[in-house]
């Protein structure tokens, strides 16, 4: 499992979560923070190696999806093209 830092929203909300597979740009993830649920679309992914212990660090930036069914439909349309 990889511990990944995720930043999203207008206020720059930041959370750390563990993922078995690192999300990529375009992926949709579901995050719960302080009893609030967010559907997020990843729009930036940065990976770097920690020089001290040589472990990979992952940073994701995402935006909150207001209408999940509409976003899923858009992604399905893109995949068909």
mmCIF file of N, CA and C in Angstrom:
data_model
loop_
_atom_site.group_PDB
_atom_site.id
_atom_site.type_symbol
_atom_site.label_atom_id
_atom_site.label_comp_id
_atom_site.label_asym_id
_atom_site.label_seq_id
_atom_site.Cartn_x
_atom_site.Cartn_y
_atom_site.Cartn_z
ATOM 1 N N UNK A 1 0.833 -1.177 0.000
ATOM 2 C CA UNK A 1 0.000 0.000 0.000
ATOM 3 C C UNK A 1 0.881 1.244 0.000
ATOM 4 N N UNK A 2 0.435 2.253 -0.745
ATOM 5 C CA UNK A 2 1.168 3.509 -0.841
ATOM 6 C C UNK A 2 0.382 4.605 -0.142
ATOM 7 N N UNK A 3 1.062 5.367 0.710
ATOM 8 C CA UNK A 3 0.450 6.517 1.359
ATOM 9 C C UNK A 3 0.567 7.695 0.409
ATOM 10 N N UNK A 4 -0.580 8.305 0.097
ATOM 11 C CA UNK A 4 -0.621 9.339 -0.929
ATOM 12 C C UNK A 4 -1.267 10.599 -0.367
ATOM 13 N N UNK A 5 -0.638 11.742 -0.634
ATOM 14 C CA UNK A 5 -1.173 13.038 -0.239
ATOM 15 C C UNK A 5 -2.070 13.551 -1.366
ATOM 16 N N UNK A 6 -3.287 13.950 -0.999
ATOM 17 C CA UNK A 6 -4.265 14.436 -1.982
ATOM 18 C C UNK A 6 -4.706 15.834 -1.576
ATOM 19 N N UNK A 7 -4.617 16.778 -2.509
ATOM 20 C CA UNK A 7 -5.089 18.132 -2.260
ATOM 21 C C UNK A 7 -6.249 18.410 -3.199
ATOM 22 N N UNK A 8 -7.310 19.025 -2.669
ATOM 23 C CA UNK A 8 -8.479 19.288 -3.501
ATOM 24 C C UNK A 8 -9.294 20.429 -2.921
ATOM 25 N N UNK A 9 -10.210 20.915 -3.733
ATOM 26 C CA UNK A 9 -11.152 21.930 -3.297
ATOM 27 C C UNK A 9 -10.574 23.332 -3.299
ATOM 28 N N UNK A 10 -11.470 24.309 -3.254
ATOM 29 C CA UNK A 10 -11.079 25.715 -3.309
ATOM 30 C C UNK A 10 -10.256 26.121 -2.095
ATOM 31 N N UNK A 11 -10.508 25.503 -0.956
ATOM 32 C CA UNK A 11 -9.777 25.856 0.257
ATOM 33 C C UNK A 11 -8.469 25.108 0.414
ATOM 34 N N UNK A 12 -8.107 24.311 -0.585
ATOM 35 C CA UNK A 12 -6.856 23.571 -0.502
ATOM 36 C C UNK A 12 -6.876 22.483 0.552
ATOM 37 N N UNK A 13 -7.975 21.750 0.634
ATOM 38 C CA UNK A 13 -8.086 20.656 1.597
ATOM 39 C C UNK A 13 -7.031 19.608 1.267
ATOM 40 N N UNK A 14 -6.366 19.103 2.279
ATOM 41 C CA UNK A 14 -5.329 18.109 2.067
ATOM 42 C C UNK A 14 -5.589 16.910 2.972
ATOM 43 N N UNK A 15 -5.510 15.712 2.405
ATOM 44 C CA UNK A 15 -5.670 14.468 3.164
ATOM 45 C C UNK A 15 -4.598 13.486 2.713
ATOM 46 N N UNK A 16 -4.326 12.520 3.550
ATOM 47 C CA UNK A 16 -3.443 11.426 3.172
ATOM 48 C C UNK A 16 -4.233 10.139 3.289
ATOM 49 N N UNK A 17 -4.147 9.323 2.257
ATOM 50 C CA UNK A 17 -4.860 8.050 2.222
ATOM 51 C C UNK A 17 -3.937 6.982 1.644
ATOM 52 N N UNK A 18 -4.235 5.733 1.996
ATOM 53 C CA UNK A 18 -3.474 4.622 1.436
ATOM 54 C C UNK A 18 -4.255 4.015 0.282
ATOM 55 N N UNK A 19 -3.537 3.672 -0.793
ATOM 56 C CA UNK A 19 -4.118 3.042 -1.964
ATOM 57 C C UNK A 19 -3.258 1.846 -2.347
ATOM 58 N N UNK A 20 -3.892 0.776 -2.777
ATOM 59 C CA UNK A 20 -3.135 -0.373 -3.276
ATOM 60 C C UNK A 20 -2.494 -0.039 -4.613
ATOM 61 N N UNK A 21 -3.234 0.672 -5.452
ATOM 62 C CA UNK A 21 -2.734 1.107 -6.761
ATOM 63 C C UNK A 21 -2.810 2.628 -6.787
ATOM 64 N N UNK A 22 -1.718 3.256 -7.168
ATOM 65 C CA UNK A 22 -1.666 4.721 -7.181
ATOM 66 C C UNK A 22 -2.625 5.259 -8.244
ATOM 67 N N UNK A 23 -3.568 6.145 -7.869
ATOM 68 C CA UNK A 23 -4.473 6.734 -8.859
ATOM 69 C C UNK A 23 -3.697 7.559 -9.894
ATOM 70 N N UNK A 24 -4.247 7.601 -11.112
ATOM 71 C CA UNK A 24 -3.624 8.357 -12.203
ATOM 72 C C UNK A 24 -4.508 9.526 -12.591
ATOM 73 N N UNK A 25 -3.960 10.431 -13.383
ATOM 74 C CA UNK A 25 -4.734 11.557 -13.898
ATOM 75 C C UNK A 25 -5.951 10.999 -14.649
ATOM 76 N N UNK A 26 -7.109 11.554 -14.365
ATOM 77 C CA UNK A 26 -8.351 11.108 -14.991
ATOM 78 C C UNK A 26 -9.133 10.113 -14.150
ATOM 79 N N UNK A 27 -8.500 9.531 -13.130
ATOM 80 C CA UNK A 27 -9.205 8.589 -12.257
ATOM 81 C C UNK A 27 -10.152 9.333 -11.329
ATOM 82 N N UNK A 28 -11.227 8.663 -10.957
ATOM 83 C CA UNK A 28 -12.176 9.191 -9.987
ATOM 84 C C UNK A 28 -11.979 8.412 -8.692
ATOM 85 N N UNK A 29 -11.838 9.139 -7.592
ATOM 86 C CA UNK A 29 -11.707 8.488 -6.295
ATOM 87 C C UNK A 29 -12.741 9.056 -5.333
ATOM 88 N N UNK A 30 -13.058 8.287 -4.317
ATOM 89 C CA UNK A 30 -14.022 8.697 -3.297
ATOM 90 C C UNK A 30 -13.251 8.854 -1.991
ATOM 91 N N UNK A 31 -13.384 10.009 -1.335
ATOM 92 C CA UNK A 31 -12.662 10.301 -0.104
ATOM 93 C C UNK A 31 -13.652 10.749 0.959
ATOM 94 N N UNK A 32 -13.462 10.265 2.176
ATOM 95 C CA UNK A 32 -14.248 10.728 3.316
ATOM 96 C C UNK A 32 -13.301 11.488 4.234
ATOM 97 N N UNK A 33 -13.689 12.709 4.562
ATOM 98 C CA UNK A 33 -12.873 13.552 5.461
ATOM 99 C C UNK A 33 -13.806 14.246 6.441
ATOM 100 N N UNK A 34 -13.583 14.046 7.734
ATOM 101 C CA UNK A 34 -14.406 14.673 8.774
ATOM 102 C C UNK A 34 -15.894 14.458 8.506
ATOM 103 N N UNK A 35 -16.275 13.238 8.208
ATOM 104 C CA UNK A 35 -17.669 12.846 7.942
ATOM 105 C C UNK A 35 -18.266 13.475 6.685
ATOM 106 N N UNK A 36 -17.454 14.118 5.868
ATOM 107 C CA UNK A 36 -17.909 14.624 4.574
ATOM 108 C C UNK A 36 -17.397 13.686 3.494
ATOM 109 N N UNK A 37 -18.229 13.413 2.502
ATOM 110 C CA UNK A 37 -17.841 12.536 1.400
ATOM 111 C C UNK A 37 -17.621 13.354 0.142
ATOM 112 N N UNK A 38 -16.530 13.049 -0.564
ATOM 113 C CA UNK A 38 -16.169 13.768 -1.781
ATOM 114 C C UNK A 38 -15.875 12.773 -2.891
ATOM 115 N N UNK A 39 -16.383 13.048 -4.078
ATOM 116 C CA UNK A 39 -15.970 12.348 -5.290
ATOM 117 C C UNK A 39 -15.004 13.283 -5.990
ATOM 118 N N UNK A 40 -13.796 12.783 -6.278
ATOM 119 C CA UNK A 40 -12.735 13.625 -6.818
ATOM 120 C C UNK A 40 -12.252 13.104 -8.156
ATOM 121 N N UNK A 41 -11.940 14.027 -9.061
ATOM 122 C CA UNK A 41 -11.329 13.708 -10.340
ATOM 123 C C UNK A 41 -9.876 14.161 -10.273
ATOM 124 N N UNK A 42 -8.946 13.221 -10.429
ATOM 125 C CA UNK A 42 -7.521 13.529 -10.343
ATOM 126 C C UNK A 42 -7.112 14.308 -11.585
ATOM 127 N N UNK A 43 -6.510 15.494 -11.377
ATOM 128 C CA UNK A 43 -6.072 16.290 -12.529
ATOM 129 C C UNK A 43 -4.567 16.543 -12.544
ATOM 130 N N UNK A 44 -3.855 16.137 -11.504
ATOM 131 C CA UNK A 44 -2.402 16.269 -11.479
ATOM 132 C C UNK A 44 -1.840 15.176 -10.571
ATOM 133 N N UNK A 45 -0.795 14.517 -11.027
ATOM 134 C CA UNK A 45 -0.129 13.485 -10.223
ATOM 135 C C UNK A 45 1.370 13.719 -10.288
ATOM 136 N N UNK A 46 1.990 13.796 -9.125
ATOM 137 C CA UNK A 46 3.440 13.962 -9.061
ATOM 138 C C UNK A 46 4.017 12.835 -8.215
ATOM 139 N N UNK A 47 5.086 12.260 -8.707
ATOM 140 C CA UNK A 47 5.777 11.194 -7.987
ATOM 141 C C UNK A 47 7.226 11.624 -7.812
ATOM 142 N N UNK A 48 7.766 11.389 -6.643
ATOM 143 C CA UNK A 48 9.181 11.691 -6.416
ATOM 144 C C UNK A 48 9.741 10.668 -5.439
ATOM 145 N N UNK A 49 11.057 10.538 -5.464
ATOM 146 C CA UNK A 49 11.709 9.601 -4.571
ATOM 147 C C UNK A 49 12.341 10.360 -3.409
ATOM 148 N N UNK A 50 12.079 9.906 -2.193
ATOM 149 C CA UNK A 50 12.656 10.529 -1.005
ATOM 150 C C UNK A 50 14.152 10.232 -0.986
ATOM 151 N N UNK A 51 15.000 11.267 -0.951
ATOM 152 C CA UNK A 51 16.441 11.026 -1.012
ATOM 153 C C UNK A 51 16.990 10.306 0.223
ATOM 154 N N UNK A 52 16.295 10.404 1.359
ATOM 155 C CA UNK A 52 16.788 9.781 2.584
ATOM 156 C C UNK A 52 16.550 8.274 2.635
ATOM 157 N N UNK A 53 15.324 7.869 2.370
ATOM 158 C CA UNK A 53 15.029 6.431 2.485
ATOM 159 C C UNK A 53 14.659 5.776 1.146
ATOM 160 N N UNK A 54 14.755 6.532 0.067
ATOM 161 C CA UNK A 54 14.516 6.029 -1.297
ATOM 162 C C UNK A 54 13.099 5.499 -1.517
ATOM 163 N N UNK A 55 12.163 5.896 -0.671
ATOM 164 C CA UNK A 55 10.770 5.517 -0.874
ATOM 165 C C UNK A 55 10.117 6.522 -1.810
ATOM 166 N N UNK A 56 9.149 6.056 -2.569
ATOM 167 C CA UNK A 56 8.416 6.942 -3.466
ATOM 168 C C UNK A 56 7.393 7.752 -2.677
ATOM 169 N N UNK A 57 7.280 9.035 -3.029
ATOM 170 C CA UNK A 57 6.261 9.910 -2.462
ATOM 171 C C UNK A 57 5.292 10.254 -3.588
ATOM 172 N N UNK A 58 4.019 10.296 -3.272
ATOM 173 C CA UNK A 58 2.993 10.563 -4.269
ATOM 174 C C UNK A 58 2.144 11.754 -3.829
ATOM 175 N N UNK A 59 1.945 12.689 -4.733
ATOM 176 C CA UNK A 59 1.097 13.844 -4.487
ATOM 177 C C UNK A 59 0.077 13.912 -5.615
ATOM 178 N N UNK A 60 -1.183 14.040 -5.251
ATOM 179 C CA UNK A 60 -2.256 14.173 -6.240
ATOM 180 C C UNK A 60 -3.011 15.471 -5.989
ATOM 181 N N UNK A 61 -3.408 16.114 -7.074
ATOM 182 C CA UNK A 61 -4.317 17.255 -6.972
ATOM 183 C C UNK A 61 -5.583 16.839 -7.690
ATOM 184 N N UNK A 62 -6.718 17.194 -7.113
ATOM 185 C CA UNK A 62 -8.002 16.795 -7.698
ATOM 186 C C UNK A 62 -9.008 17.922 -7.533
ATOM 187 N N UNK A 63 -10.074 17.826 -8.309
ATOM 188 C CA UNK A 63 -11.172 18.757 -8.065
ATOM 189 C C UNK A 63 -12.420 17.951 -7.726
ATOM 190 N N UNK A 64 -13.289 18.582 -6.954
ATOM 191 C CA UNK A 64 -14.503 17.930 -6.487
ATOM 192 C C UNK A 64 -15.492 17.831 -7.645
ATOM 193 N N UNK A 65 -16.042 16.651 -7.821
ATOM 194 C CA UNK A 65 -17.045 16.415 -8.856
ATOM 195 C C UNK A 65 -18.416 16.741 -8.257
ATOM 196 N N UNK A 66 -19.098 17.695 -8.852
ATOM 197 C CA UNK A 66 -20.417 18.083 -8.350
ATOM 198 C C UNK A 66 -21.505 17.126 -8.809
ATOM 199 N N UNK A 67 -21.371 16.589 -10.012
ATOM 200 C CA UNK A 67 -22.387 15.688 -10.576
ATOM 201 C C UNK A 67 -21.687 14.415 -11.051
ATOM 202 N N UNK A 68 -21.599 13.419 -10.173
ATOM 203 C CA UNK A 68 -20.871 12.193 -10.483
ATOM 204 C C UNK A 68 -21.457 11.446 -11.691
ATOM 205 N N UNK A 69 -22.772 11.257 -11.799
ATOM 206 C CA UNK A 69 -23.294 10.561 -12.980
ATOM 207 C C UNK A 69 -22.931 11.258 -14.302
ATOM 208 N N UNK A 70 -22.969 12.595 -14.318
ATOM 209 C CA UNK A 70 -22.618 13.328 -15.537
ATOM 210 C C UNK A 70 -21.146 13.127 -15.872
ATOM 211 N N UNK A 71 -20.257 13.157 -14.855
ATOM 212 C CA UNK A 71 -18.831 12.957 -15.094
ATOM 213 C C UNK A 71 -18.552 11.536 -15.577
ATOM 214 N N UNK A 72 -19.220 10.565 -14.999
ATOM 215 C CA UNK A 72 -19.052 9.174 -15.436
ATOM 216 C C UNK A 72 -19.495 9.029 -16.894
ATOM 217 N N UNK A 73 -20.577 9.685 -17.269
ATOM 218 C CA UNK A 73 -21.060 9.649 -18.647
ATOM 219 C C UNK A 73 -20.041 10.274 -19.591
ATOM 220 N N UNK A 74 -19.462 11.414 -19.203
ATOM 221 C CA UNK A 74 -18.433 12.060 -20.031
ATOM 222 C C UNK A 74 -17.232 11.139 -20.218
ATOM 223 N N UNK A 75 -16.811 10.477 -19.154
ATOM 224 C CA UNK A 75 -15.663 9.579 -19.263
ATOM 225 C C UNK A 75 -15.967 8.382 -20.154
ATOM 226 N N UNK A 76 -17.177 7.860 -20.073
ATOM 227 C CA UNK A 76 -17.557 6.720 -20.929
ATOM 228 C C UNK A 76 -17.586 7.152 -22.394
ATOM 229 N N UNK A 77 -18.085 8.368 -22.653
ATOM 230 C CA UNK A 77 -18.099 8.884 -24.024
ATOM 231 C C UNK A 77 -16.682 9.036 -24.566
ATOM 232 N N UNK A 78 -15.760 9.552 -23.756
ATOM 233 C CA UNK A 78 -14.362 9.693 -24.178
ATOM 234 C C UNK A 78 -13.731 8.332 -24.463
ATOM 235 N N UNK A 79 -14.048 7.348 -23.653
ATOM 236 C CA UNK A 79 -13.471 6.010 -23.825
ATOM 237 C C UNK A 79 -13.950 5.356 -25.112
ATOM 238 N N UNK A 80 -15.157 5.678 -25.539
ATOM 239 C CA UNK A 80 -15.707 5.088 -26.775
ATOM 240 C C UNK A 80 -15.078 5.665 -28.027
ATOM 241 N N UNK A 81 -14.498 6.853 -27.945
ATOM 242 C CA UNK A 81 -13.923 7.513 -29.113
ATOM 243 C C UNK A 81 -12.575 6.989 -29.452
#
